[in-house]
Short mmCIF file of C-alpha atoms in Angstrom, two decimals:
data_model
loop_
_atom_site.label_atom_id
_atom_site.label_comp_id
_atom_site.label_asym_id
_atom_site.label_seq_id
_atom_site.Cartn_x
_atom_site.Cartn_y
_atom_site.Cartn_z
CA UNK B 1 -64.10 -3.27 55.53
CA UNK B 2 -60.34 -3.06 55.84
CA UNK B 3 -58.67 0.30 55.38
CA UNK B 4 -56.19 0.86 52.51
CA UNK B 5 -52.61 0.60 53.68
CA UNK B 6 -51.91 4.24 52.72
CA UNK B 7 -54.53 5.31 55.34
CA UNK B 8 -52.52 3.48 57.97
CA UNK B 9 -49.24 5.23 57.11
CA UNK B 10 -47.53 7.81 59.31
CA UNK B 11 -46.95 11.12 57.39
CA UNK B 12 -43.48 11.44 58.91
CA UNK B 13 -41.84 8.02 58.50
CA UNK B 14 -44.19 6.86 55.67
CA UNK B 15 -44.53 3.44 57.33
CA UNK B 16 -47.44 1.74 59.10
CA UNK B 17 -48.14 3.46 62.44
CA UNK B 18 -46.26 2.23 65.50
CA UNK B 19 -47.91 3.30 68.81
CA UNK B 20 -49.92 6.10 67.10
CA UNK B 21 -50.92 9.25 69.05
CA UNK B 22 -53.78 11.64 68.20
CA UNK B 23 -53.40 15.43 68.11
CA UNK B 24 -56.35 17.83 68.71
CA UNK B 25 -56.34 18.61 64.96
CA UNK B 26 -57.29 14.92 64.34
CA UNK B 27 -53.93 14.01 62.68
CA UNK B 28 -52.13 10.93 63.95
CA UNK B 29 -48.38 10.17 64.11
CA UNK B 30 -46.10 7.51 65.53
CA UNK B 31 -45.18 8.50 69.06
CA UNK B 32 -41.46 8.34 68.27
CA UNK B 33 -41.89 10.37 65.04
CA UNK B 34 -43.76 13.14 66.88
CA UNK B 35 -41.11 13.14 69.63
CA UNK B 36 -38.31 13.61 67.03
CA UNK B 37 -40.21 16.54 65.50
CA UNK B 38 -40.59 18.18 68.92
CA UNK B 39 -36.96 17.55 69.77
CA UNK B 40 -36.14 19.42 66.56
CA UNK B 41 -38.09 22.44 67.87
CA UNK B 42 -41.35 21.88 65.97
CA UNK B 43 -44.36 22.44 68.21
CA UNK B 44 -46.96 22.52 65.42
CA UNK B 45 -48.65 19.60 63.70
CA UNK B 46 -46.30 18.39 60.93
CA UNK B 47 -49.28 18.25 58.52
CA UNK B 48 -51.56 21.24 59.16
CA UNK B 49 -49.17 23.40 61.25
CA UNK B 50 -51.76 23.96 64.04
CA UNK B 51 -50.47 24.43 67.55
CA UNK B 52 -50.27 21.15 69.45
CA UNK B 53 -50.60 20.47 73.20
CA UNK B 54 -47.55 20.95 75.37
CA UNK B 55 -48.27 17.71 77.21
CA UNK B 56 -47.88 14.26 75.68
CA UNK B 57 -50.83 13.54 73.34
CA UNK B 58 -53.05 10.51 74.01
CA UNK B 59 -52.64 7.20 72.19
CA UNK B 60 -54.95 6.45 69.29
CA UNK B 61 -55.98 3.00 70.49
CA UNK B 62 -58.39 2.23 67.64
CA UNK B 63 -55.79 3.04 65.02
CA UNK B 64 -53.17 1.12 66.98
CA UNK B 65 -55.32 -2.01 67.01
CA UNK B 66 -56.00 -1.80 63.27
CA UNK B 67 -52.30 -1.32 62.47
CA UNK B 68 -51.27 -4.25 64.66
CA UNK B 69 -53.88 -6.44 62.94
CA UNK B 70 -52.54 -5.48 59.52
CA UNK B 71 -48.95 -6.21 60.60
CA UNK B 72 -50.03 -9.58 62.00
CA UNK B 73 -51.79 -10.48 58.74
CA UNK B 74 -48.73 -9.55 56.72
CA UNK B 75 -46.52 -11.67 58.94
CA UNK B 76 -48.85 -14.65 58.56
CA UNK B 77 -48.94 -14.25 54.78
CA UNK B 78 -45.17 -14.09 54.63
CA UNK B 79 -44.83 -17.17 56.82
CA UNK B 80 -47.44 -19.29 55.07
CA UNK B 81 -46.99 -19.29 51.29
CA UNK B 82 -48.39 -22.76 50.67
CA UNK B 83 -52.03 -21.69 50.82
CA UNK B 84 -54.01 -19.78 48.21
CA UNK B 85 -54.55 -16.13 49.13
CA UNK B 86 -58.03 -16.21 47.61
CA UNK B 87 -59.42 -19.55 48.76
CA UNK B 88 -57.16 -20.67 51.58
CA UNK B 89 -56.62 -24.04 49.90
CA UNK B 90 -53.26 -25.73 49.43
CA UNK B 91 -51.39 -24.72 46.27
CA UNK B 92 -51.20 -28.14 44.59
CA UNK B 93 -51.27 -27.16 40.90
CA UNK B 94 -49.21 -24.98 38.55
CA UNK B 95 -50.89 -23.03 35.74
CA UNK B 96 -48.74 -23.29 32.59
CA UNK B 97 -50.48 -20.31 31.01
CA UNK B 98 -50.14 -17.82 33.86
CA UNK B 99 -46.93 -19.37 35.21
CA UNK B 100 -48.07 -19.40 38.83
CA UNK B 101 -49.14 -21.94 41.50
CA UNK B 102 -52.89 -22.31 42.08
CA UNK B 103 -55.28 -24.37 44.16
CA UNK B 104 -58.01 -26.74 42.89
CA UNK B 105 -60.64 -24.04 43.41
CA UNK B 106 -58.60 -21.62 41.27
CA UNK B 107 -58.48 -24.22 38.49
CA UNK B 108 -62.28 -24.23 38.34
CA UNK B 109 -62.58 -20.47 38.51
CA UNK B 110 -63.03 -18.19 35.51
CA UNK B 111 -59.50 -16.89 35.99
CA UNK B 112 -57.86 -20.23 35.12
CA UNK B 113 -60.65 -22.09 33.40
CA UNK B 114 -59.43 -24.09 30.37
CA UNK B 115 -55.80 -23.36 31.29
CA UNK B 116 -53.40 -26.28 31.11
CA UNK B 117 -52.12 -27.20 34.57
CA UNK B 118 -49.64 -29.65 36.03
CA UNK B 119 -49.21 -31.05 39.52
CA UNK B 120 -46.92 -28.81 41.56
CA UNK B 121 -44.15 -31.41 41.88
CA UNK B 122 -44.04 -32.10 38.12
CA UNK B 123 -44.04 -28.41 37.26
CA UNK B 124 -41.30 -27.77 39.80
CA UNK B 125 -38.76 -29.89 37.89
CA UNK B 126 -39.76 -28.33 34.57
CA UNK B 127 -39.34 -24.87 36.06
CA UNK B 128 -35.97 -25.80 37.50
CA UNK B 129 -34.85 -27.17 34.12
CA UNK B 130 -36.04 -24.02 32.40
CA UNK B 131 -34.29 -21.80 34.94
CA UNK B 132 -31.11 -23.88 34.58
CA UNK B 133 -31.26 -23.34 30.81
CA UNK B 134 -31.89 -19.62 31.34
CA UNK B 135 -29.01 -19.50 33.80
CA UNK B 136 -26.69 -21.16 31.29
CA UNK B 137 -27.76 -18.75 28.54
CA UNK B 138 -27.33 -15.78 30.86
CA UNK B 139 -23.86 -16.93 31.85
CA UNK B 140 -22.92 -17.27 28.18
CA UNK B 141 -24.46 -13.88 27.52
CA UNK B 142 -22.52 -12.41 30.43
CA UNK B 143 -19.32 -13.94 29.10
CA UNK B 144 -20.00 -12.44 25.68
CA UNK B 145 -20.82 -9.07 27.22
CA UNK B 146 -17.62 -9.14 29.28
CA UNK B 147 -15.68 -9.99 26.11
CA UNK B 148 -17.38 -7.12 24.27
CA UNK B 149 -16.56 -4.86 27.22
CA UNK B 150 -12.92 -5.91 27.10
CA UNK B 151 -12.75 -5.51 23.32
CA UNK B 152 -14.46 -2.12 23.54
CA UNK B 153 -11.83 -0.94 26.01
CA UNK B 154 -9.09 -2.18 23.66
CA UNK B 155 -10.80 -0.49 20.71
CA UNK B 156 -11.02 2.78 22.62
CA UNK B 157 -7.33 2.63 23.47
CA UNK B 158 -6.46 1.65 19.89
CA UNK B 159 -8.51 4.54 18.46
CA UNK B 160 -6.45 6.95 20.57
CA UNK B 161 -3.26 5.29 19.30
CA UNK B 162 -4.53 5.39 15.71
CA UNK B 163 -5.28 9.08 16.06
CA UNK B 164 -1.76 9.87 17.26
CA UNK B 165 -0.08 7.67 14.64
CA UNK B 166 -2.24 9.08 11.84
CA UNK B 167 -1.55 12.66 12.88
CA UNK B 168 2.18 11.89 13.00
CA UNK B 169 2.03 10.34 9.52
CA UNK B 170 0.12 13.34 8.15
CA UNK B 171 2.65 15.74 9.66
CA UNK B 172 5.51 13.70 8.21
CA UNK B 173 4.05 13.65 4.71
CA UNK B 174 3.23 17.36 4.83
CA UNK B 175 6.77 18.08 6.02
CA UNK B 176 8.04 16.23 2.97
CA UNK B 177 5.73 18.29 0.74
CA UNK B 178 6.77 21.46 2.54
CA UNK B 179 10.42 20.53 1.98
CA UNK B 180 9.81 20.01 -1.74
CA UNK B 181 8.06 23.38 -1.92
CA UNK B 182 10.79 25.04 0.12
CA UNK B 183 13.53 23.58 -2.10
CA UNK B 184 11.63 24.62 -5.24
CA UNK B 185 11.08 28.11 -3.85
CA UNK B 186 14.76 28.43 -2.97
CA UNK B 187 15.79 27.18 -6.42
CA UNK B 188 13.53 29.64 -8.23
CA UNK B 189 14.54 32.58 -6.05
CA UNK B 190 18.20 31.70 -6.69
CA UNK B 191 17.49 31.62 -10.45
CA UNK B 192 16.02 35.11 -10.23
CA UNK B 193 19.05 36.25 -8.25
CA UNK B 194 21.43 34.76 -10.83
CA UNK B 195 19.63 36.44 -13.72
CA UNK B 196 19.70 39.75 -11.85
CA UNK B 197 23.47 39.43 -11.38
CA UNK B 198 23.89 38.57 -15.07
CA UNK B 199 21.76 41.56 -16.14
CA UNK B 200 23.57 43.93 -13.78
CA UNK B 201 26.98 42.69 -15.00
CA UNK B 202 25.92 43.17 -18.62
CA UNK B 203 24.49 46.61 -17.84
CA UNK B 204 27.70 47.74 -16.08
CA UNK B 205 29.73 46.54 -19.05
CA UNK B 206 27.52 48.59 -21.39
CA UNK B 207 27.84 51.61 -19.11
CA UNK B 208 31.67 51.33 -19.18
CA UNK B 209 31.70 50.96 -22.95
CA UNK B 210 29.28 53.87 -23.31
CA UNK B 211 31.52 56.05 -21.12
CA UNK B 212 34.48 55.30 -23.38
CA UNK B 213 32.35 56.10 -26.42
CA UNK B 214 31.21 59.41 -24.82
CA UNK B 215 34.83 60.48 -24.32
CA UNK B 216 35.74 59.43 -27.86
CA UNK B 217 32.71 61.28 -29.33
CA UNK B 218 33.55 64.42 -27.31
CA UNK B 219 37.15 64.39 -28.49
CA UNK B 220 36.11 63.78 -32.13
CA UNK B 221 33.64 66.70 -31.96
CA UNK B 222 36.43 68.97 -30.68
CA UNK B 223 38.76 67.85 -33.48
CA UNK B 224 36.13 68.45 -36.17
CA UNK B 225 35.26 71.88 -34.73
CA UNK B 226 38.95 72.83 -34.72
CA UNK B 227 39.48 71.67 -38.29
CA UNK B 228 36.48 73.67 -39.43
CA UNK B 229 38.32 76.82 -38.27
CA UNK B 230 41.62 75.94 -39.94
CA UNK B 231 42.59 76.77 -43.57
CA UNK B 232 41.09 74.84 -46.38
CA UNK B 233 44.19 72.87 -47.29
CA UNK B 234 44.62 71.49 -43.74
CA UNK B 235 40.95 70.49 -43.67
CA UNK B 236 41.27 68.63 -46.94
CA UNK B 237 44.51 66.92 -45.92
CA UNK B 238 43.03 65.69 -42.59
CA UNK B 239 39.52 65.00 -43.91
CA UNK B 240 39.87 61.22 -44.44
CA UNK B 241 41.34 60.59 -40.95
CA UNK B 242 38.75 62.81 -39.32
CA UNK B 243 35.90 61.17 -41.21
CA UNK B 244 37.13 57.65 -40.36
CA UNK B 245 37.32 58.63 -36.70
CA UNK B 246 33.79 60.05 -36.85
CA UNK B 247 32.41 56.89 -38.47
CA UNK B 248 34.10 54.76 -35.80
CA UNK B 249 32.31 56.71 -33.08
CA UNK B 250 28.96 56.45 -34.88
CA UNK B 251 29.32 52.70 -35.41
CA UNK B 252 30.05 52.16 -31.71
CA UNK B 253 26.44 52.75 -30.57
CA UNK B 254 25.27 49.77 -28.52
CA UNK B 255 21.97 47.87 -28.74
CA UNK B 256 20.07 48.38 -25.46
CA UNK B 257 17.47 45.59 -25.93
CA UNK B 258 17.39 42.48 -23.73
CA UNK B 259 18.78 44.19 -20.68
CA UNK B 260 15.64 43.76 -18.53
CA UNK B 261 14.92 40.57 -16.60
CA UNK B 262 12.78 37.87 -18.20
CA UNK B 263 9.97 38.07 -15.62
CA UNK B 264 7.70 35.88 -17.71
CA UNK B 265 10.19 33.02 -17.54
CA UNK B 266 9.96 33.08 -13.74
CA UNK B 267 6.27 33.77 -13.17
CA UNK B 268 4.41 32.30 -16.13
CA UNK B 269 2.15 29.44 -14.85
CA UNK B 270 4.33 29.30 -11.76
CA UNK B 271 1.84 27.37 -9.59
CA UNK B 272 1.17 24.84 -12.33
CA UNK B 273 4.89 24.27 -12.97
CA UNK B 274 5.48 23.86 -9.22
CA UNK B 275 2.57 21.42 -9.11
CA UNK B 276 4.24 19.41 -11.89
CA UNK B 277 7.41 19.43 -9.83
CA UNK B 278 5.44 18.13 -6.84
CA UNK B 279 3.98 15.35 -8.95
CA UNK B 280 7.50 14.29 -9.88
CA UNK B 281 8.20 13.71 -6.18
CA UNK B 282 4.96 11.86 -5.38
CA UNK B 283 2.97 9.06 -6.94
CA UNK B 284 -0.61 7.81 -6.89
CA UNK B 285 -1.55 4.31 -5.82
CA UNK B 286 -4.88 3.00 -7.02
CA UNK B 287 -4.87 0.50 -4.14
CA UNK B 288 -3.99 1.20 -0.50
CA UNK B 289 -4.01 -1.23 2.42
CA UNK B 290 -6.63 -1.21 5.17
CA UNK B 291 -4.78 -1.35 8.54
CA UNK B 292 -7.99 -2.36 10.36
CA UNK B 293 -7.89 -5.71 8.51
CA UNK B 294 -4.18 -6.47 8.91
CA UNK B 295 -3.06 -9.50 10.93
CA UNK B 296 -1.18 -8.39 14.10
CA UNK B 297 2.12 -9.75 12.69
CA UNK B 298 1.94 -7.59 9.55
CA UNK B 299 3.69 -4.22 9.59
CA UNK B 300 2.29 -1.61 7.17
CA UNK B 301 4.10 1.51 5.97
CA UNK B 302 2.86 4.97 6.95
CA UNK B 303 1.50 5.56 3.45
CA UNK B 304 -0.28 2.15 3.53
CA UNK B 305 1.41 0.91 0.34
CA UNK B 306 3.80 -1.76 1.65
CA UNK B 307 3.74 -4.65 4.12
CA UNK B 308 6.12 -7.14 5.70
CA UNK B 309 5.96 -9.83 8.37
CA UNK B 310 7.23 -9.47 11.92
CA UNK B 311 7.51 -12.26 14.49
CA UNK B 312 6.62 -9.74 17.18
CA UNK B 313 2.84 -9.09 16.90
CA UNK B 314 1.55 -5.59 17.40
CA UNK B 315 -0.98 -4.64 20.05
CA UNK B 316 -4.12 -4.24 17.98
CA UNK B 317 -7.76 -4.90 18.93
CA UNK B 318 -9.60 -8.09 18.06
CA UNK B 319 -12.10 -6.32 15.78
CA UNK B 320 -14.29 -8.37 13.38
CA UNK B 321 -12.70 -6.95 10.20
CA UNK B 322 -9.21 -8.16 11.13
CA UNK B 323 -7.60 -11.39 9.88
CA UNK B 324 -6.84 -13.33 13.05
CA UNK B 325 -5.36 -16.64 11.86
CA UNK B 326 -3.05 -15.86 8.93
CA UNK B 327 -0.76 -12.99 7.91
CA UNK B 328 -3.26 -11.40 5.54
CA UNK B 329 -4.56 -7.93 4.73
CA UNK B 330 -6.93 -6.48 2.13
CA UNK B 331 -7.22 -3.17 0.35
CA UNK B 332 -9.32 -0.30 1.61
CA UNK B 333 -11.53 -0.06 -1.50
CA UNK B 334 -13.91 -2.76 -2.71
CA UNK B 335 -14.61 -3.14 -6.45
CA UNK B 336 -18.03 -4.19 -7.70
CA UNK B 337 -17.78 -2.95 -11.29
CA UNK B 338 -15.33 -1.76 -13.93
CA UNK B 339 -11.74 -2.63 -14.74
CA UNK B 340 -8.89 -2.06 -12.28
CA UNK B 341 -5.21 -2.91 -12.02
CA UNK B 342 -2.29 -2.48 -9.64
CA UNK B 343 1.35 -3.52 -9.70
CA UNK B 344 2.99 -5.15 -6.67
CA UNK B 345 6.76 -5.20 -6.26
CA UNK B 346 7.56 -8.61 -4.80
CA UNK B 347 11.33 -8.09 -5.02
CA UNK B 348 13.24 -10.81 -3.20
CA UNK B 349 10.37 -11.88 -0.95
CA UNK B 350 10.32 -15.71 -0.85
CA UNK B 351 6.74 -16.09 0.40
CA UNK B 352 3.67 -14.25 -0.84
CA UNK B 353 0.10 -14.49 -2.17
CA UNK B 354 -1.52 -11.78 -4.29
CA UNK B 355 -4.91 -11.35 -5.89
CA UNK B 356 -8.47 -10.51 -4.88
CA UNK B 357 -10.85 -11.78 -2.20
CA UNK B 358 -14.60 -11.56 -1.68
CA UNK B 359 -15.63 -9.01 0.93
CA UNK B 360 -17.34 -11.77 2.95
CA UNK B 361 -14.36 -14.14 3.31
CA UNK B 362 -13.81 -15.72 6.72
CA UNK B 363 -11.33 -13.77 8.81
CA UNK B 364 -11.38 -15.63 12.12
CA UNK B 365 -10.61 -19.08 10.70
CA UNK B 366 -7.78 -20.33 8.51
CA UNK B 367 -8.96 -21.30 5.01
CA UNK B 368 -7.14 -21.96 1.75
CA UNK B 369 -6.95 -18.96 -0.58
CA UNK B 370 -8.89 -20.68 -3.38
CA UNK B 371 -11.92 -19.76 -5.48
CA UNK B 372 -14.36 -21.96 -3.52
CA UNK B 373 -13.49 -19.91 -0.43
CA UNK B 374 -13.76 -16.55 -2.20
CA UNK B 375 -10.08 -16.06 -3.16
CA UNK B 376 -8.47 -15.74 -6.62
CA UNK B 377 -4.74 -15.61 -5.96
CA UNK B 378 -1.22 -16.29 -7.21
CA UNK B 379 1.21 -17.92 -4.74
CA UNK B 380 5.02 -17.95 -4.59
CA UNK B 381 6.51 -20.32 -2.00
CA UNK B 382 9.53 -22.65 -1.80
CA UNK B 383 10.80 -21.14 -5.05
CA UNK B 384 7.71 -22.24 -7.01
CA UNK B 385 4.93 -20.18 -8.55
CA UNK B 386 1.39 -21.55 -8.33
CA UNK B 387 -2.08 -20.46 -9.31
CA UNK B 388 -4.27 -21.19 -6.29
CA UNK B 389 -6.86 -23.25 -8.10
CA UNK B 390 -8.36 -26.47 -6.67
CA UNK B 391 -5.90 -28.14 -6.49
CA UNK B 392 -3.13 -25.52 -6.96
CA UNK B 393 -1.56 -25.47 -10.42
CA UNK B 394 2.24 -25.25 -10.74
CA UNK B 395 3.21 -22.57 -13.28
CA UNK B 396 6.28 -22.85 -15.49
CA UNK B 397 8.04 -19.48 -15.83
CA UNK B 398 11.54 -18.76 -17.07
CA UNK B 399 12.19 -16.21 -14.32
CA UNK B 400 10.24 -15.42 -11.20
CA UNK B 401 8.82 -11.93 -11.75
CA UNK B 402 10.02 -9.20 -9.42
CA UNK B 403 6.78 -7.37 -10.07
CA UNK B 404 3.26 -8.72 -10.57
CA UNK B 405 0.44 -6.81 -12.19
CA UNK B 406 -3.01 -7.78 -10.89
CA UNK B 407 -5.79 -6.91 -13.30
CA UNK B 408 -9.49 -7.22 -12.46
CA UNK B 409 -12.32 -6.96 -14.98
CA UNK B 410 -15.43 -7.33 -12.86
CA UNK B 411 -18.03 -7.48 -15.63
CA UNK B 412 -16.04 -10.04 -17.63
CA UNK B 413 -15.42 -12.05 -14.47
CA UNK B 414 -11.67 -12.18 -14.99
CA UNK B 415 -8.69 -11.84 -12.64
CA UNK B 416 -5.40 -11.80 -14.55
CA UNK B 417 -1.79 -11.82 -13.37
CA UNK B 418 0.85 -10.36 -15.71
CA UNK B 419 4.58 -9.68 -15.73
CA UNK B 420 4.90 -5.87 -16.16
CA UNK B 421 8.38 -6.28 -17.68
CA UNK B 422 6.91 -7.56 -20.97
CA UNK B 423 3.17 -7.54 -20.14
CA UNK B 424 3.09 -11.33 -20.58
CA UNK B 425 0.24 -13.28 -19.01
CA UNK B 426 1.16 -15.46 -16.03
CA UNK B 427 -2.30 -16.84 -15.24
CA UNK B 428 -5.97 -15.80 -15.47
CA UNK B 429 -9.03 -16.86 -13.44
CA UNK B 430 -12.53 -16.67 -14.89
CA UNK B 431 -15.48 -16.46 -12.52
CA UNK B 432 -18.92 -14.86 -12.26
CA UNK B 433 -18.60 -12.48 -9.32
CA UNK B 434 -21.62 -11.90 -7.10
CA UNK B 435 -20.21 -9.59 -4.42
CA UNK B 436 -17.61 -6.82 -4.11
CA UNK B 437 -13.94 -7.82 -4.33
CA UNK B 438 -11.02 -6.51 -2.29
CA UNK B 439 -7.32 -6.50 -3.26
CA UNK B 440 -5.68 -9.29 -1.25
CA UNK B 441 -2.13 -9.67 0.13
CA UNK B 442 -0.35 -12.33 2.20
CA UNK B 443 3.27 -12.69 3.26
CA UNK B 444 5.25 -14.39 5.98
CA UNK B 445 8.52 -12.77 4.98
CA UNK B 446 10.36 -9.83 6.51
CA UNK B 447 11.11 -8.63 2.98
CA UNK B 448 8.40 -6.19 1.98
CA UNK B 449 5.75 -6.31 -0.71
CA UNK B 450 5.10 -2.84 -2.11
CA UNK B 451 2.26 -1.47 -4.23
CA UNK B 452 3.98 0.48 -6.99
CA UNK B 453 2.80 4.08 -7.42
CA UNK B 454 1.71 5.31 -10.82
CA UNK B 455 2.80 8.48 -12.55
CA UNK B 456 0.30 11.32 -12.39
CA UNK B 457 0.05 13.50 -15.48
CA UNK B 458 -1.38 16.97 -15.90
CA UNK B 459 -3.49 17.45 -19.00
CA UNK B 460 -4.71 20.78 -20.34
CA UNK B 461 -8.18 21.07 -21.82
CA UNK B 462 -7.99 23.20 -24.96
CA UNK B 463 -11.31 24.55 -26.13
CA UNK B 464 -11.71 24.66 -29.94
CA UNK B 465 -11.79 28.11 -31.51
CA UNK B 466 -15.26 29.25 -32.48
CA UNK B 467 -15.30 32.03 -35.07
CA UNK B 468 -17.39 35.05 -34.06
#
């Protein structure tokens, strides 16, 4: 019976023994391994730590012979791979079930009985063809993985850039809000200061007038007191003048109301009135653009409400959401119900398309913006306005609108385009929608398209009075 290979392994080098020696404790080691241990100062057995002989231990000839036989058998097996390990017969067949070469005896054995087999030479070509196909697929897979790796690196770099740009835009917009608040604060503090100056001026004027009246009243009192001590005839002769003077002093008393500052005017609902002031300086856009979908040649504003074309493409990643072939971009919010509208200022732009697009439209191939491709759009090009039907329909309008209102009613299946100047209908599509729709924009002009903001109003909820 052959020994397991682990019983023929040196405990030091963990390989099959080479020139094994035997210690008195019955443990065996390669002669070179034991020598290295002793050179390192170890005199004990590396396994059981018992003291070993000072002299060179004897060779373990029986173990040496077994190890050499095992090594010889391994070399023969590695040199001769054409014979079956089990039966010693030539490997002339290939088992299609177990995917391995077998001999004719193996084919009849229980291990491969009823398995479909082919001659070795026939199976060899099939295996080569299969490996060639696998190699081709793996190369394509590797190419895709390398592309994903490259794109991932670009995405990582772009995310860092997006973070910095977004933070800068946030700071800019907050600085604008801070400036509005600062200006409003300064204006209101100045108003308080002006009213204080007015009140102080009025108060000083009253104090001066009162001082004059005090002197006049004091003098009149002295005159009356003097006349009361004079003879009767003098009193009667001077009575009318004295009485008129007395009445003049009495009628000169000043009204002291309204001298305090009108604090209520400055503080009543202050935050709400400042909020209204803020709303006058900002607007709300129902639709904003999604920069992750914008073609590299489109430049979007920081607030994501306007776009224009640039011949110099930006460095943006080739992510799946992005339009790669045409200068297109969609809104950030998809609509799958309800009624929605937004107004786009086209201004003097000579080339644009506006409308809605299905969320599943192709973004890596160039397709016509028509209903059969998931687009419902209005097009202005070469001075002509067209509804992008199949084929496009030329629209007769007296004046090209400088603004276009896009109105979507999802449940009614209607996309309408109107002129906001008089709310007249330009064109309307009717369609049964089956997936979410995104606001759609295209331009190849350096003159911008801008989504017009809407006025935000503050409403107060007044609860009805309920008698106790």
